[in-house]
Structure formats: C-alpha cells, structure tokens
Amino acid sequence: MKRAAAGADPAAPRLVLTGITKHYPAVVANDGIDLSVAPGEIHAVLGENGAGKSTLMKIIYGMVRPDAGRIAVDGVPVTIAGPAAARALGIGMVFQHFSLFETLTVADNIALALRAGVSRRALGRRIRDVSRQYGLPLDPARYVHTMTVGERQRVEIVRCLLQDPRLLIMDEPTSVLAPPAVAQLFATLRTLAAEGVSILYISHKLDEIRALCERATVLRAGRVTGECDPRRETVASLARMMIGRDLPHPRHAAATPGATVLAVDRLTLAAQDPFGVALDSVSLAVRAGEIVGIAGISGNGQRELVAAITGERTVPRADAVRIDTTPVGRLDADARRALGMAYVPEERIGRAAIPVMSLAENALLTAHRQGLVARGFIRRPAMRAFAQRVIAAFGVRAAGPDAVAESLSGGNLQKFIVGREMQQAPRVFVAAHPTWGVDVGAAAQIRQALVDLRDRGVAVLVTSDELDELFEISDCIAVMAGGRLSPPMPARETSAEAVGLLMAGPRTDAREAA
Amino acid sequence: MLRFEARPAPSRLATLLSPLIATLATVVAGVVLFAALGHAPLRALAAFFVQPLATRYGVGEWVLKASPLALIAVGLAAGYRANVWNIGAEGQLTVGAIAAGGLALAFDGTTSPLLLPAMFVAGAAGGMAWAAIPALLRTRFRASEILTSLMLVYIASLWLQLLVHGAWRDPEGFNFPQSKLFGAAALLPVIVPDTRVNAAVLLTLAVVAAAWVFMQRRHAGFEMRVAGLAPAAANYAGIPESQTVWRGMLIGGACAGLAGVGEIAGPIGQLMPSVSPGYGFTAIIVAFVGRLNPLGIVFASLLMSLLYLGGEAAQLTLALPSAVSGLFQGTLLFFLLAADVFIHYRLVRVRAVPAGAA
C-alpha cells in the first residue's frame, strides 16, 4: 500500500525536476538540470566524478537546497526542507557509504531510523516480511559488525523499504557487492519497479546501467548532456556522452615475467581491531613484468594484506614479506621504499596526500629520495621541479606545484599520487583501488600507466573491487575471501563467473543458508 | 538572518586580521570591565598598556619577561604541530634550572668562561631528560603525554623545594629556603645598560630563528608537520610515530630547560623554591596565540608579557585586584578563538525560507 501526496495526479510522473541550479563557491554543481522519472521506472543518472550527480541527489533528498529550479512529486510542486520531509513525500535513499551503528543489531539500527511507536516484536516481524518479500534475507537480531558489506547494504535497503518509498535513490550500490549479490540486487530492484516504485540509479558502471535501466540521464560538468535508452546504447557510446570523447583502451600485450620481486610467505596476522579481518596463511608472489590482481569484496582482508606488504603495518616474522630475497616484514614503509617499493593507497586525502599542503610538499612526502633532500635540508627548487614533472607527465589539471592538494578534483589528485609513485623508478608497485571514485577518462589513463609500468619490468600488485578492471589489466588474478587468498589464476584462462564464485566465499554461502 | 558558511579555502586576510580584531575586542571588553568597577576606563587602559612601557627600565622588563615565554613556546610549538601535547614545560624548566644551578653551585668561585655555556648545556639536558619520561611512557605504554608531563611538573617543583630547603640551602642565608647567590662566572651579562635585559634574549632570538629553519626547511621538521596534519599520511610515508613523539618532547624539553637557565643565571641569580612565575604554562597560550609560528610567537610573547606588566601596574596605581590580569589574558584568548572562526567561515545573509514541504 503506497501513500500518495494530497492532490496527486495518478498519471503524472513520479518526479519532475525543472531547471535545478546549485552554485557553490567557485563551481556550479548543477546548471539548469531537467529530469523526469515515471512511476515504476528505473532511471540511471550517469556522469563522471564532479559531474553533479551527488549534488542533484542531495537536492532531491532534501539535504541541499537548490538556488533555483522547481521540484514536483506526482505532479504537485514541493519544497523539500530536509531528509525527513523527503521521506514524508515517499523518497528514500540508500547511500554509498553506510550509516549503520556496528555495535547494534539490525532491528536496533532500523528502529533508530523509524518513528517511535512500533513495538520491537512487530518491527522484527515486518523486517522479516519485507526481507522475504524482496529476496533480501536478513536476521533482525544479528549485530551489524558481524555482517559482510553486502549484508549491510541489505539492512540499508530494508530500512528504506519499511518506509514505503515511492521513489528510491540508489547511490553507487554495487561498488561493494560480489557479482552474485549484484544479480540478487537487480532482481530486487526489478520487483520493486514492477510494483510501481520509481528508482533513481546512480552509477558509473556502464554495463550495469545497460543491464538494469530503461532510461538514463547523462550529466557532464553540471549540465544534462544526453538522455537515452541505455539498452540501445553501447558502452562506448555511453562513455562518449559522459566524457565528451572516445574512451581510450589500454594496450595490453602478453606478459613476459622475470624473477620474483615481491613475495608473501604464509603470512598470518591477527585483526587489529574488532571490525578488522585476520589474515590466514596468505602466500603470494609477484614477478618482474607482471600485474597480479587481487579480487574480493571489500572488507575481506585486502586492506590488511596491503598494509602488511607496504609496511604501514609491520609483521612480527620478517621473512613473511620479502623484496627480492630481503626479509622486510619488520621494516616501516619508508625503509621498504628504499628497497624499491612504491604504493598508492585507497584513500587519497589524509593518507596518500596531506590536504592542506602544496603538491610540491606532497611530492616530498614519499619522493624525498629523488634528490629532494640534501643533508637534512629540503631542496625547494628540486621539490617543485619534481612535482612539475609529475604534473606534466600525467596531465594533472592543477594550478602548478604550489596548488594545495585539496584544491584538486579527486581524479586529478589520484593522477598526481599515481604519478608521484611511478616517477620514483620503483621495482615493486602496489596500488589499492587505484581508480576508485575516479572518472572514466582518468581511470583509463591510470590503467594504461599501470600496464606501461609492467612493460618496463616492474612487479605490479593491484587490489580492486571492480572485476572488469582487474580482468582488463591483470596477468594473474587471485581472490581474497575471509582473510584467505586463493591460488593465482592466469587471467586469460579464467572467467568473471569463476572469480565471482570465489569472491562470495564459503563463509557467505553458509550464512545465507542459515 | 545571518548564518556561517564554510569558506572554500581558509582566508589569508582573516588569518592576519584575527589577532588584531581579538586585541581590539579585548580592549573594548576592558573598557566595559573597568567602567563597571568604577574606574576611568582610559586611565585604566593607560595603566595597562602605556605606563609599563613609559621608561627604559620598563621596556627592559617587557623584553625580559617575553624572552622565556617565546623560548619555551617555540619549543612547544614544534611538538604541538606534530600532535605531541607537552603540557609540562614548567617542570622541564624547573629541572633545567636544577641541573644548571647544581653546576653553578658545584663550581662556585670559578672564573672560567666555560661555566655559563656548561650551565646551558646542563639545563637543556635536564629539560630533555624530564621530557624524556613522558616520551618513553607514551611510546612504550601509550600513556597520554598530556597527563604524564603535567604530573611531572609538580614532581619537579617538589625536587627543587627539597634541594633549596635541604642540601643546597645557603648556610649563611638565615635559614631562608634558597641557595647561595651565584658567582659572577655563573651570571649572564646585562646587554642593555640601565635594564635587566641580559644575553639570554639573544639566545631566544637564535632559537626562534633555528626553530623556523627546522620546521620550514629541514626534512625532519616537515615530517613533524605531516605527523600533525595527517597521522595516516605519516604512517603511509613511514614516519614512525615514536620518532615524532621523541622529537617533539625533546625539543620542547630542551627549550624549557634553556629558559630555566636564563632565569636563574639572569634576573634571579640563585635557586629559590620557585624559579618561574608560570612561564611554562603561559607559554602554551603564547604558542597558540602565535599560531604555532615562530614569528607569531615572538609577537604573542610580547603581548602576553605586556599583559603581565600591565596587570602589575594596574594593581599598583589603581588598586585593581590581581585577578584582573588573569581575566584580561582569558578575555584575549576567548576573543582570539572566536575571531579564528572567520578564517574558515564567513557570515552570509540568508533569506528566510518557508519551512516544511508542500
């Protein structure tokens, strides 16, 4: 039973946006955006990072007030004062980053979001009903911290569905899911759409949009640059609408690997905090001139493995991690860099780069061995020149070496960080989610740079949630699930289905059966 | 209706203006305060800000009090910029004074020009040793250096009292709890005639310059700034946290120890139960008012020193209670923090919007 706004016209589109404009200091995030979503339609909003997708969704969900433009729900003009008002209008949103309390149960988390007055038993029953109805198995009494990321997303979705939404906004929902879970999610969304719920689906994964959505609105630089039926488009044509030019494809010849440069030998490591993952006898070898990809749903130990390999976390047994034949397990990150390691972590701001420092100073952070320091003194001209070289070599759009890191867009900062690490002539290159949240143009450039690095004889290790990316660049793929690493498989001889099954892992199967 | 809105980038103008706005607001608050207490506000302000600097001797006292504040504050600032919170400079100053004073008493009567440099070395070493205790506790046992360094202040103070009441008490001092007066070789030369300004001021200027070079031009200083701004980035780059803690604590301890030597080899000239009127604590305020920047700290130390002198002058000429000086310092800090809001935010006028959905 779906509520309708007073005076609603049943034939009107569920949502109509007209001329939505939002200025931020220095940027126009949305510039006269028109969008219309019919009841029961799955509508994609497509765009590069910074194209204005998030701002638009925040406007619809009442978190941001537009400077100009009109919103109509079911034909009735509305002003959405906040998320509560949006929910009252039947608008629900599932965020990319979850807002769940890990130390509470599923039912507690959902009760917090609902209005008071529902008894806990009735709520538990409703959670079970809704989750069964939409194929989202969920135990209301489970604690959130024991759940996988996919299961947590179910909590978010069920929490939304309990409020009987008529328009559901999904922000990059598949970035945390294994392929079988993606198929399950799509089935759920199609069921909802068949019941008349409209869905706004935000993503940059073009394949998924072609598989799921009936209509797509493409944004570029805050404006609508196209509207289409994605089922009739190709990935290439969608990408062209999104970035305004053709998408380059990485050149990828067969690898000719040399000797093992990076070795991990039966690495077992306890979890550092209650929500961390323990590593269970992980072994791995990366040879010169090959790219090894590590697939897995995030939160299965990739983060812990990368930290142990790069020295962000030291391990008690020095021999468990080796560069060439040197045991490095007890060395810190800087000492491992001295042996030829370079590393792009998953977080850009605050980890790979200091937001308030200039690009030149951010170059100094890891590249101080490249002649940027002499007898303990910083050589400022050399530091600026190094940053300038990175900017030029990777086409970083920045005002220059003195630009502050936080003034760059996510994709440009990532290019700078990747470039900074590559310019240090590494022998081992570790990249965690190197294209996460980066627009397709920059992502293609980063992938090509990784392949070029491999061709120069560097041992490259990449972890990623995105299977397509790993298959595109990797020579070998291994899968991480529950803190264990599968044996590596040659990428050309395996399939996404096989990897996807391993990603789901035996642990998740057991849970879903329970 | 007015509302705060985040600026896209911190405002440079507001960064520079904020201390001036705060000082002006403090003066205005002072006028109100004095008027409420029944004093002519302008006379009171003159007593606070003009009278102390009216004589050559007064200006000398101003510099003499600002010098240890600046010296300690630049040392603390090096740590604070790296998130190392040394609150115990007062104790490190005391131990520095004990170490240097012990040396002066042991070599009483010498005329060697090496005694004074040796006292500074001993003072710096004493301050560093005292600061090393919280550093060790933090890096070994993850004990908060805020608590341990503060507690050590009181321990240091009790050690000094034990010594001047006991082993180091002047046998000819009529049982007063103080040491012998130091010999000439253990005293700093006065560098400006008719004042008490001594060579310690030159040391302070040298340390301030060195601190600037360290933080801005040395790789080690860069590593400390990174550790303070983004601990995850420091870990990523392989800058060990323990190294940062040790550097931060030892620099702060050394500077505080040097300041302690400057006091006992300067205006005091002997060991007393207390060798500092709280310089080690006031320097914390100075470090923040000076925005943890060496040059800013020099100005902040002069301002804070003037507030001390002004408070004393106001007590003498207007019979204002001594609490007024503290009140003034607090008011200044309050306005400074308030004015800082404008560095990251600006006021915008917003139109009233209809609340709620249709």
CSV table of N, CA and C in Angstrom, one decimal, chain A residues 41-168:
chain,number,residue,atom,x,y,z
A,41,GLU,N,9.7,3.3,-13.0
A,41,GLU,CA,10.8,3.4,-14.0
A,41,GLU,C,12.1,3.3,-13.2
A,42,ILE,N,13.1,2.5,-13.8
A,42,ILE,CA,14.4,2.5,-13.3
A,42,ILE,C,15.2,3.4,-14.1
A,43,HIS,N,15.6,4.6,-13.5
A,43,HIS,CA,16.2,5.7,-14.3
A,43,HIS,C,17.7,5.9,-13.8
A,44,ALA,N,18.6,5.8,-14.8
A,44,ALA,CA,20.0,5.9,-14.4
A,44,ALA,C,20.4,7.4,-14.5
A,45,VAL,N,21.2,7.8,-13.5
A,45,VAL,CA,21.9,9.1,-13.6
A,45,VAL,C,23.4,8.8,-13.7
A,46,LEU,N,23.9,9.2,-14.9
A,46,LEU,CA,25.3,8.8,-15.2
A,46,LEU,C,26.2,10.0,-15.3
A,47,GLY,N,27.4,9.9,-14.9
A,47,GLY,CA,28.3,11.0,-15.0
A,47,GLY,C,29.6,10.7,-14.4
A,48,GLU,N,30.6,11.5,-14.8
A,48,GLU,CA,31.9,11.4,-14.2
A,48,GLU,C,31.9,12.0,-12.8
A,49,ASN,N,33.0,11.7,-12.1
A,49,ASN,CA,33.1,12.4,-10.8
A,49,ASN,C,33.1,13.9,-11.0
A,50,GLY,N,32.3,14.6,-10.1
A,50,GLY,CA,32.2,16.0,-10.2
A,50,GLY,C,31.3,16.5,-11.3
A,51,ALA,N,30.5,15.6,-11.9
A,51,ALA,CA,29.5,16.0,-12.9
A,51,ALA,C,28.3,16.6,-12.3
A,52,GLY,N,28.1,16.4,-11.0
A,52,GLY,CA,27.0,17.0,-10.3
A,52,GLY,C,25.9,15.9,-9.9
A,53,LYS,N,26.2,14.6,-10.0
A,53,LYS,CA,25.2,13.6,-9.6
A,53,LYS,C,24.9,13.7,-8.2
A,54,SER,N,25.9,13.7,-7.3
A,54,SER,CA,25.7,13.7,-5.9
A,54,SER,C,24.9,14.9,-5.4
A,55,THR,N,25.3,16.1,-5.9
A,55,THR,CA,24.5,17.3,-5.5
A,55,THR,C,23.1,17.2,-5.9
A,56,LEU,N,22.8,16.7,-7.1
A,56,LEU,CA,21.4,16.5,-7.6
A,56,LEU,C,20.6,15.6,-6.6
A,57,MET,N,21.3,14.5,-6.3
A,57,MET,CA,20.6,13.5,-5.4
A,57,MET,C,20.3,14.1,-4.0
A,58,LYS,N,21.3,14.9,-3.5
A,58,LYS,CA,21.1,15.5,-2.2
A,58,LYS,C,20.0,16.6,-2.3
A,59,ILE,N,19.9,17.2,-3.4
A,59,ILE,CA,18.8,18.2,-3.6
A,59,ILE,C,17.4,17.4,-3.5
A,60,ILE,N,17.3,16.3,-4.2
A,60,ILE,CA,16.1,15.5,-4.2
A,60,ILE,C,15.8,15.0,-2.8
A,61,TYR,N,16.8,14.6,-2.1
A,61,TYR,CA,16.6,14.1,-0.7
A,61,TYR,C,16.6,15.1,0.3
A,62,GLY,N,16.6,16.4,-0.1
A,62,GLY,CA,16.4,17.5,0.9
A,62,GLY,C,17.6,17.9,1.7
A,63,MET,N,18.8,17.3,1.3
A,63,MET,CA,20.0,17.6,2.1
A,63,MET,C,20.6,18.9,1.6
A,64,VAL,N,20.3,19.3,0.4
A,64,VAL,CA,20.9,20.6,-0.1
A,64,VAL,C,19.7,21.3,-0.8
A,65,ARG,N,19.7,22.6,-0.6
A,65,ARG,CA,18.7,23.4,-1.1
A,65,ARG,C,19.1,24.0,-2.5
A,66,PRO,N,18.4,23.9,-3.5
A,66,PRO,CA,18.8,24.4,-4.8
A,66,PRO,C,18.7,26.0,-4.8
A,67,ASP,N,19.6,26.6,-5.6
A,67,ASP,CA,19.5,28.1,-5.7
A,67,ASP,C,18.3,28.5,-6.6
A,68,ALA,N,18.0,27.6,-7.6
A,68,ALA,CA,16.9,27.9,-8.5
A,68,ALA,C,16.3,26.6,-9.0
A,69,GLY,N,15.1,26.6,-9.5
A,69,GLY,CA,14.5,25.4,-10.1
A,69,GLY,C,13.3,24.9,-9.3
A,70,ARG,N,12.6,24.0,-9.9
A,70,ARG,CA,11.3,23.5,-9.3
A,70,ARG,C,11.4,22.0,-9.2
A,71,ILE,N,10.8,21.5,-8.1
A,71,ILE,CA,10.6,20.1,-8.0
A,71,ILE,C,9.1,19.7,-7.9
A,72,ALA,N,8.7,18.7,-8.6
A,72,ALA,CA,7.3,18.3,-8.4
A,72,ALA,C,7.3,16.8,-8.2
A,73,VAL,N,6.5,16.4,-7.2
A,73,VAL,CA,6.4,14.9,-6.9
A,73,VAL,C,4.9,14.6,-7.2
A,74,ASP,N,4.7,13.6,-8.1
A,74,ASP,CA,3.3,13.2,-8.5
A,74,ASP,C,2.5,14.5,-9.0
A,75,GLY,N,3.2,15.4,-9.7
A,75,GLY,CA,2.5,16.5,-10.3
A,75,GLY,C,2.3,17.6,-9.3
A,76,VAL,N,2.7,17.5,-8.0
A,76,VAL,CA,2.5,18.5,-7.1
A,76,VAL,C,3.8,19.2,-6.8
A,77,PRO,N,3.9,20.6,-7.0
A,77,PRO,CA,5.1,21.3,-6.7
A,77,PRO,C,5.4,21.2,-5.2
A,78,VAL,N,6.7,20.9,-4.9
A,78,VAL,CA,7.0,20.8,-3.4
A,78,VAL,C,8.3,21.5,-3.2
A,79,THR,N,8.5,21.8,-1.9
A,79,THR,CA,9.8,22.3,-1.4
A,79,THR,C,10.3,21.3,-0.4
A,80,ILE,N,11.4,20.7,-0.6
A,80,ILE,CA,11.9,19.7,0.3
A,80,ILE,C,12.9,20.2,1.4
A,81,ALA,N,12.4,20.3,2.6
A,81,ALA,CA,13.2,21.1,3.6
A,81,ALA,C,14.3,20.2,4.2
A,82,GLY,N,14.2,18.9,4.1
A,82,GLY,CA,15.2,18.1,4.7
A,82,GLY,C,14.9,16.6,4.5
A,83,PRO,N,15.8,15.7,4.9
A,83,PRO,CA,15.6,14.3,4.6
A,83,PRO,C,14.2,13.8,5.2
A,84,ALA,N,13.8,14.4,6.4
A,84,ALA,CA,12.6,13.9,7.0
A,84,ALA,C,11.4,14.3,6.1
A,85,ALA,N,11.5,15.5,5.5
A,85,ALA,CA,10.4,15.9,4.6
A,85,ALA,C,10.4,15.0,3.3
A,86,ALA,N,11.6,14.7,2.9
A,86,ALA,CA,11.7,13.8,1.7
A,86,ALA,C,11.1,12.5,2.0
A,87,ARG,N,11.4,11.9,3.2
A,87,ARG,CA,10.8,10.6,3.5
A,87,ARG,C,9.3,10.7,3.6
A,88,ALA,N,8.8,11.9,4.1
A,88,ALA,CA,7.3,12.0,4.2
A,88,ALA,C,6.7,12.0,2.8
A,89,LEU,N,7.5,12.5,1.8
A,89,LEU,CA,7.0,12.5,0.4
A,89,LEU,C,7.2,11.2,-0.3
A,90,GLY,N,7.7,10.2,0.5
A,90,GLY,CA,7.9,8.9,-0.1
A,90,GLY,C,9.2,8.7,-0.9
A,91,ILE,N,10.2,9.6,-0.5
A,91,ILE,CA,11.5,9.5,-1.2
A,91,ILE,C,12.5,8.8,-0.2
A,92,GLY,N,13.1,7.7,-0.6
A,92,GLY,CA,14.1,7.0,0.2
A,92,GLY,C,15.4,7.0,-0.5
A,93,MET,N,16.5,6.9,0.3
A,93,MET,CA,17.8,7.0,-0.3
A,93,MET,C,18.7,5.9,0.4
A,94,VAL,N,19.5,5.2,-0.5
A,94,VAL,CA,20.5,4.2,0.1
A,94,VAL,C,21.8,4.8,-0.3
A,95,PHE,N,22.6,5.1,0.7
A,95,PHE,CA,23.9,5.8,0.5
A,95,PHE,C,25.0,4.9,0.1
A,96,GLN,N,26.0,5.4,-0.6
A,96,GLN,CA,27.2,4.6,-1.0
A,96,GLN,C,27.9,4.2,0.3
A,97,HIS,N,28.0,5.2,1.2
A,97,HIS,CA,28.7,4.9,2.5
A,97,HIS,C,27.6,4.7,3.5
A,98,PHE,N,27.6,3.5,4.1
A,98,PHE,CA,26.5,3.2,5.0
A,98,PHE,C,26.5,4.0,6.3
A,99,SER,N,25.3,4.2,6.8
A,99,SER,CA,25.2,4.9,8.1
A,99,SER,C,24.6,4.0,9.1
A,100,LEU,N,25.3,2.9,9.5
A,100,LEU,CA,24.8,1.9,10.4
A,100,LEU,C,25.7,2.0,11.7
A,101,PHE,N,25.1,1.7,12.8
A,101,PHE,CA,25.9,1.5,14.0
A,101,PHE,C,26.4,0.1,14.1
A,102,GLU,N,27.7,-0.2,14.1
A,102,GLU,CA,28.2,-1.5,14.0
A,102,GLU,C,27.9,-2.3,15.3
A,103,THR,N,27.8,-1.6,16.4
A,103,THR,CA,27.7,-2.3,17.7
A,103,THR,C,26.2,-2.6,18.0
A,104,LEU,N,25.3,-2.3,17.1
A,104,LEU,CA,23.9,-2.5,17.4
A,104,LEU,C,23.4,-3.6,16.4
A,105,THR,N,22.2,-4.2,16.8
A,105,THR,CA,21.6,-5.2,15.9
A,105,THR,C,20.9,-4.5,14.7
A,106,VAL,N,20.5,-5.4,13.8
A,106,VAL,CA,19.8,-4.9,12.6
A,106,VAL,C,18.5,-4.2,13.0
A,107,ALA,N,17.8,-4.8,14.0
A,107,ALA,CA,16.5,-4.3,14.4
A,107,ALA,C,16.7,-2.9,15.1
A,108,ASP,N,17.8,-2.8,15.9
A,108,ASP,CA,18.1,-1.6,16.6
A,108,ASP,C,18.4,-0.5,15.6
A,109,ASN,N,19.2,-0.8,14.6
A,109,ASN,CA,19.5,0.2,13.6
A,109,ASN,C,18.3,0.7,12.8
A,110,ILE,N,17.4,-0.2,12.5
A,110,ILE,CA,16.2,0.2,11.8
A,110,ILE,C,15.3,1.0,12.7
A,111,ALA,N,15.2,0.5,13.9
A,111,ALA,CA,14.3,1.3,14.8
A,111,ALA,C,14.7,2.7,15.0
A,112,LEU,N,16.0,2.9,15.0
A,112,LEU,CA,16.5,4.3,15.2
A,112,LEU,C,16.1,5.2,14.0
A,113,ALA,N,15.9,4.6,12.8
A,113,ALA,CA,15.6,5.5,11.7
A,113,ALA,C,14.1,5.7,11.6
A,114,LEU,N,13.3,4.8,12.2
A,114,LEU,CA,11.8,4.9,12.1
A,114,LEU,C,11.3,5.8,13.2
A,115,ARG,N,10.1,6.2,13.0
A,115,ARG,CA,9.4,7.0,14.0
A,115,ARG,C,9.1,6.0,15.2
A,116,ALA,N,9.1,6.6,16.4
A,116,ALA,CA,8.8,5.8,17.6
A,116,ALA,C,7.4,5.2,17.5
A,117,GLY,N,7.1,4.3,18.3
A,117,GLY,CA,5.7,3.8,18.4
A,117,GLY,C,5.5,2.4,17.8
A,118,VAL,N,6.6,1.8,17.2
A,118,VAL,CA,6.4,0.5,16.7
A,118,VAL,C,7.0,-0.4,17.7
A,119,SER,N,6.3,-1.5,18.1
A,119,SER,CA,6.9,-2.4,19.1
A,119,SER,C,8.0,-3.2,18.5
A,120,ARG,N,8.9,-3.6,19.3
A,120,ARG,CA,10.1,-4.3,18.8
A,120,ARG,C,9.7,-5.6,18.1
A,121,ARG,N,8.7,-6.3,18.6
A,121,ARG,CA,8.3,-7.5,18.0
A,121,ARG,C,7.6,-7.3,16.7
A,122,ALA,N,6.8,-6.3,16.6
A,122,ALA,CA,6.1,-6.0,15.4
A,122,ALA,C,7.2,-5.6,14.3
A,123,LEU,N,8.2,-4.9,14.8
A,123,LEU,CA,9.2,-4.4,13.9
A,123,LEU,C,10.0,-5.6,13.3
A,124,GLY,N,10.4,-6.5,14.2
A,124,GLY,CA,11.1,-7.7,13.8
A,124,GLY,C,10.3,-8.5,12.8
A,125,ARG,N,9.0,-8.6,13.0
A,125,ARG,CA,8.1,-9.3,12.0
A,125,ARG,C,8.1,-8.6,10.7
A,126,ARG,N,8.0,-7.3,10.7
A,126,ARG,CA,8.0,-6.5,9.5
A,126,ARG,C,9.3,-6.7,8.7
A,127,ILE,N,10.4,-6.6,9.5
A,127,ILE,CA,11.7,-6.8,8.8
A,127,ILE,C,11.8,-8.1,8.1
A,128,ARG,N,11.4,-9.1,8.8
A,128,ARG,CA,11.4,-10.5,8.2
A,128,ARG,C,10.5,-10.5,7.0
A,129,ASP,N,9.3,-9.9,7.1
A,129,ASP,CA,8.3,-10.0,6.0
A,129,ASP,C,8.9,-9.3,4.7
A,130,VAL,N,9.4,-8.0,5.0
A,130,VAL,CA,9.9,-7.3,3.8
A,130,VAL,C,11.1,-7.9,3.2
A,131,SER,N,12.0,-8.4,4.1
A,131,SER,CA,13.2,-9.0,3.5
A,131,SER,C,12.9,-10.3,2.7
A,132,ARG,N,11.9,-11.0,3.2
A,132,ARG,CA,11.5,-12.2,2.4
A,132,ARG,C,10.8,-11.8,1.1
A,133,GLN,N,9.9,-10.9,1.2
A,133,GLN,CA,9.2,-10.4,0.0
A,133,GLN,C,10.1,-10.0,-1.1
A,134,TYR,N,11.2,-9.3,-0.8
A,134,TYR,CA,12.1,-8.8,-1.8
A,134,TYR,C,13.4,-9.6,-2.0
A,135,GLY,N,13.4,-10.8,-1.4
A,135,GLY,CA,14.6,-11.6,-1.6
A,135,GLY,C,15.9,-11.0,-1.0
A,136,LEU,N,15.7,-10.4,0.2
A,136,LEU,CA,16.9,-9.8,0.9
A,136,LEU,C,17.0,-10.5,2.3
A,137,PRO,N,17.4,-11.7,2.4
A,137,PRO,CA,17.4,-12.4,3.7
A,137,PRO,C,18.2,-11.7,4.8
A,138,LEU,N,17.5,-11.5,5.9
A,138,LEU,CA,18.1,-10.7,7.0
A,138,LEU,C,17.6,-11.2,8.3
A,139,ASP,N,18.5,-11.3,9.3
A,139,ASP,CA,18.1,-11.7,10.6
A,139,ASP,C,18.1,-10.5,11.5
A,140,PRO,N,16.9,-10.0,12.0
A,140,PRO,CA,16.8,-8.8,12.8
A,140,PRO,C,17.7,-8.8,14.0
A,141,ALA,N,18.0,-9.9,14.6
A,141,ALA,CA,18.8,-10.0,15.8
A,141,ALA,C,20.3,-9.9,15.6
A,142,ARG,N,20.8,-10.0,14.4
A,142,ARG,CA,22.2,-10.1,14.1
A,142,ARG,C,22.9,-8.7,14.4
A,143,TYR,N,24.1,-8.7,14.9
A,143,TYR,CA,24.8,-7.5,15.1
A,143,TYR,C,25.5,-7.1,13.8
A,144,VAL,N,25.4,-5.8,13.5
A,144,VAL,CA,25.9,-5.3,12.2
A,144,VAL,C,27.4,-5.6,12.0
A,145,HIS,N,28.2,-5.6,13.1
A,145,HIS,CA,29.6,-5.8,12.8
A,145,HIS,C,30.0,-7.2,12.4
A,146,THR,N,29.0,-8.1,12.6
A,146,THR,CA,29.3,-9.5,12.1
A,146,THR,C,28.9,-9.7,10.7
A,147,MET,N,28.4,-8.7,10.0
A,147,MET,CA,27.8,-8.8,8.7
A,147,MET,C,28.8,-8.4,7.6
A,148,THR,N,28.7,-9.0,6.4
A,148,THR,CA,29.5,-8.6,5.3
A,148,THR,C,28.9,-7.3,4.7
A,149,VAL,N,29.7,-6.7,3.9
A,149,VAL,CA,29.3,-5.4,3.3
A,149,VAL,C,28.0,-5.6,2.6
A,150,GLY,N,27.9,-6.7,1.8
A,150,GLY,CA,26.6,-6.9,1.1
A,150,GLY,C,25.4,-7.0,2.0
A,151,GLU,N,25.6,-7.7,3.1
A,151,GLU,CA,24.5,-7.8,4.1
A,151,GLU,C,24.2,-6.5,4.7
A,152,ARG,N,25.2,-5.7,4.9
A,152,ARG,CA,24.9,-4.4,5.5
A,152,ARG,C,24.1,-3.5,4.5
A,153,GLN,N,24.4,-3.7,3.2
A,153,GLN,CA,23.6,-2.9,2.3
A,153,GLN,C,22.2,-3.4,2.3
A,154,ARG,N,21.9,-4.7,2.5
A,154,ARG,CA,20.6,-5.1,2.7
A,154,ARG,C,19.9,-4.4,3.8
A,155,VAL,N,20.6,-4.2,4.9
A,155,VAL,CA,19.9,-3.5,6.0
A,155,VAL,C,19.5,-2.1,5.6
A,156,GLU,N,20.4,-1.5,4.9
A,156,GLU,CA,20.1,-0.1,4.4
A,156,GLU,C,18.8,-0.1,3.5
A,157,ILE,N,18.8,-1.1,2.6
A,157,ILE,CA,17.7,-1.2,1.7
A,157,ILE,C,16.4,-1.5,2.4
A,158,VAL,N,16.5,-2.5,3.3
A,158,VAL,CA,15.2,-2.9,4.0
A,158,VAL,C,14.8,-1.7,4.9
A,159,ARG,N,15.7,-1.0,5.5
A,159,ARG,CA,15.3,0.2,6.3
A,159,ARG,C,14.6,1.2,5.4
A,160,CYS,N,15.0,1.4,4.2
A,160,CYS,CA,14.3,2.3,3.3
A,160,CYS,C,12.9,1.7,2.9
A,161,LEU,N,12.9,0.4,2.6
A,161,LEU,CA,11.6,-0.2,2.1
A,161,LEU,C,10.5,-0.1,3.2
A,162,LEU,N,11.0,-0.2,4.5
A,162,LEU,CA,10.0,-0.2,5.6
A,162,LEU,C,9.2,1.1,5.6
A,163,GLN,N,9.8,2.1,5.0
A,163,GLN,CA,9.1,3.4,5.0
A,163,GLN,C,8.2,3.6,3.7
A,164,ASP,N,8.0,2.5,3.0
A,164,ASP,CA,7.1,2.5,1.8
A,164,ASP,C,7.5,3.6,0.8
A,165,PRO,N,8.7,3.6,0.4
A,165,PRO,CA,9.1,4.7,-0.6
A,165,PRO,C,8.4,4.5,-1.9
A,166,ARG,N,8.2,5.6,-2.6
A,166,ARG,CA,7.7,5.6,-4.0
A,166,ARG,C,8.7,6.0,-4.9
A,167,LEU,N,9.8,6.5,-4.4
A,167,LEU,CA,11.0,6.8,-5.2
A,167,LEU,C,12.2,6.4,-4.4
A,168,LEU,N,13.0,5.6,-4.9
A,168,LEU,CA,14.2,5.1,-4.2
A,168,LEU,C,15.5,5.5,-4.9
